[in-house]
Amino acid sequence: MRKSEDRFTELEILISKLHDGVANEEELRRIESILSGDPEACEFYLDYTELCVQMDLELGAKTPLEISSNTVPIQISQSTSQFYKGQSTKQILTPSWKPLPWIAVAAIVLIFAGSLSVLLNKRVSIAPSEAKATESEIITHDGLAILMESVGANFVDNGMQPTKTNGILYPGEIILESGITAIEFYSGARVILEGPAIFELTSENSAILRGGRLRAQVPPQACGFSVSTPQIEVIDLGTEFGMNIEEDGHLTEVHCFSGLVDIYEDSIKQNSKTLRSLQAGEAVRIQPNSIQKIPANSMAFISYPELAQTSLENSTLRHQKWQDLIEEMRADEDILALYTFDGQGPRERSLVNQASFQNQFSHGAIVGCRWTNGRWPSKGSLEFKSPSDRVHFQSTEPYQTITLSLWIRLDAIPRRTTSLLSSSEKSSNSMDWALTPKGQITLKIQNDQNKRNHVFTSSAILNRNMLGKWLHLVSVCNTNEKKVIHYLNSRKISEHKFPKDGLTSMKFGNAEIGNSSIKISNGRTPIRYFIGRIDELAVFGRSLDKNSINHLYRIGKPH
Amino acid sequence: MKSDSEEFVRLLTEAQGPVYGYLLTLIPDRNRARDLLQETNITIWKKAGTFEEGTNFNAWACKVAYFHVLSFRRKMAREKLVFNDEILDYLSERNDERIAQDAAADRIKALKSCMLKLSENHRILVEERYKPGASVKKIAADQKRTVGAISQTLYRIRHNLMLCVEKTLTAIQTS
């Protein structure tokens, strides 16, 4: 049993101290180093913490958990709600830990009910489980804008919206820690946001900028596009302007590059009266109690041509670095197959194996799949989207140790088993590498006698947030050390022990990338084609360690 | 979903344990985890309308909580006793998966039965430890023992509870 293993004794002592609030900094760092790269230690930590939490909840303070919903007062006196209105929510809830009084909870509802009515009526895509996939797909129509392009963009996920390139944006906040991103509102207004920035989308034609810098281009169709800040509201009358907020919202600049911009004081008591209009070339700097006129400075805000240039340079640079990595891989004497999907013409139907030393894997024969863009616009990939799509190759040698490294982009969460790489028929030591409908990575190998297969399946790791993103899958199979390890994006997902005997090597034979012809017991072939893009497959004849896998991932990832 | 609906109140009430556990995993400090739970509750109320009925409320609530953890981390970047990003990300991810598996009910049942087996002294110590506002230092001072001694005893109690829970779970699963 895992819990009683001695290997976690030190960890257990340290977590116990941590939980009792008597661990020091050094001990915390020690816990970190034990947890780092060791999924089993992490599971142990999670199990232990769960136990502590349950004890806490069983014995500890009355949390709202223990207050039955039946006790919620339906009527709340006006005076009580007024009392709470005078305080910040922090004040209401923070004085040490006390049961959250329902009267206060109810007051919070009152406080927020008005200002949040807009938000409450919007739905945001949260897809915690695959089972809800259909519902989530329907609600994409609630989107307000789309993320068109990002360069070096680092988003903080606030759990409220999907992010990243080509992601649809819903009402809610985007937190851009760094980098640049281009957003197109459904109204037609376009915004370049420079991080660090906090930007909240409120409608198809309006947003709130809480911090950071943006440039907006507003075509006539989107006239009236507005951006509010904590101090003002800027309404564009068909033009191009820039905004910048610094010093925690105490300094706001508005620059009008062309056309006309109206700035309103965003205050109810002033009844939204016009503050001033800016013409092309004019700008204002607004601070508490002062407004200063300054010349507009277009250079201070990234323009679309600059963004395109930066994006191209960035992706070209990454593509080149990856090509250097490919040269490094070709020089590796253990490289068996290296299908780079790079530099091939759109009509080529042979997938070139670039591995220079060995001749054990044939070139691939492309069936059905079409060439498209890979991780970078200048790189190729193959798109798999029908039951016929596959790439055939041959490799007759058996291998005792193999590392499979694959870059894929999933276009749908598989609802059935989806083949990554598979022998075309079952024989001694034939292999089958696939994704399960539960989002697990699985490697099956027939035993030496071809009587049964051994299955090594990871925990469920794929989810809808990964759709449209390039993912790096690595599985290492080592018959000498008798283990299989799965990695996703350089993170070790699971490790599996081999049977004692009966499994001494692995063989591809006639095999397929992105599909499988393996027949089931009734002699028919189930549909198992991959849905998405594949743009690199490397096979090494040794186990790659975590550092090497991390190296492949770091240089190979698109951004 | 409306934030004043009975269903929402029920879901929020039931989510308190899982979300607190989730927070405590990432920010291993009881008081801070509880402060963050409070802040998370406010956000959940505010964003009630964005919750999609029929989906996993606890998973959604934990996502909201994670946002608060990140902003807490940003504020406390230089402060001690916060895990690094790599661990934080991984633990959060695994937590999401564990919540989706929803296996806590059996563990709670097992824990309850195991706590009944504690000796009188140990049961009292554990109760003292988890009282609101309690701390190991305070218990040590009250009992005129060292912090190390109390912490050591608590370690042993939890160790035994953990073994007992595992044993009980195995028995449940194989019965």
PDB file of C-alpha atoms in Angstrom, chain A residues 126-137 464, chain B residues 52 54-56:
ATOM      1  CA  ILE A 126     -16.739  26.449 -18.250  1.00  0.00           C
ATOM      2  CA  ALA A 127     -16.305  22.880 -19.323  1.00  0.00           C
ATOM      3  CA  PRO A 128     -15.208  20.890 -16.341  1.00  0.00           C
ATOM      4  CA  SER A 129     -16.035  17.571 -17.816  1.00  0.00           C
ATOM      5  CA  GLU A 130     -16.041  16.014 -21.184  1.00  0.00           C
ATOM      6  CA  ALA A 131     -19.571  14.788 -20.697  1.00  0.00           C
ATOM      7  CA  LYS A 132     -20.783  18.363 -20.996  1.00  0.00           C
ATOM      8  CA  ALA A 133     -19.043  18.906 -24.295  1.00  0.00           C
ATOM      9  CA  THR A 134     -22.173  19.349 -26.328  1.00  0.00           C
ATOM     10  CA  GLU A 135     -23.573  22.015 -24.034  1.00  0.00           C
ATOM     11  CA  SER A 136     -20.312  23.933 -24.052  1.00  0.00           C
ATOM     12  CA  GLU A 137     -20.189  23.929 -27.810  1.00  0.00           C
ATOM     13  CA  ARG A 464     -11.177  20.611 -23.557  1.00  0.00           C
TER      14      ARG A 464
ATOM     15  CA  GLU B  52     -23.618  26.730 -16.187  1.00  0.00           C
ATOM     16  CA  GLY B  54     -25.659  20.852 -14.879  1.00  0.00           C
ATOM     17  CA  THR B  55     -21.862  21.171 -14.933  1.00  0.00           C
ATOM     18  CA  ASN B  56     -19.641  20.346 -11.985  1.00  0.00           C
TER      19      ASN B  56
END
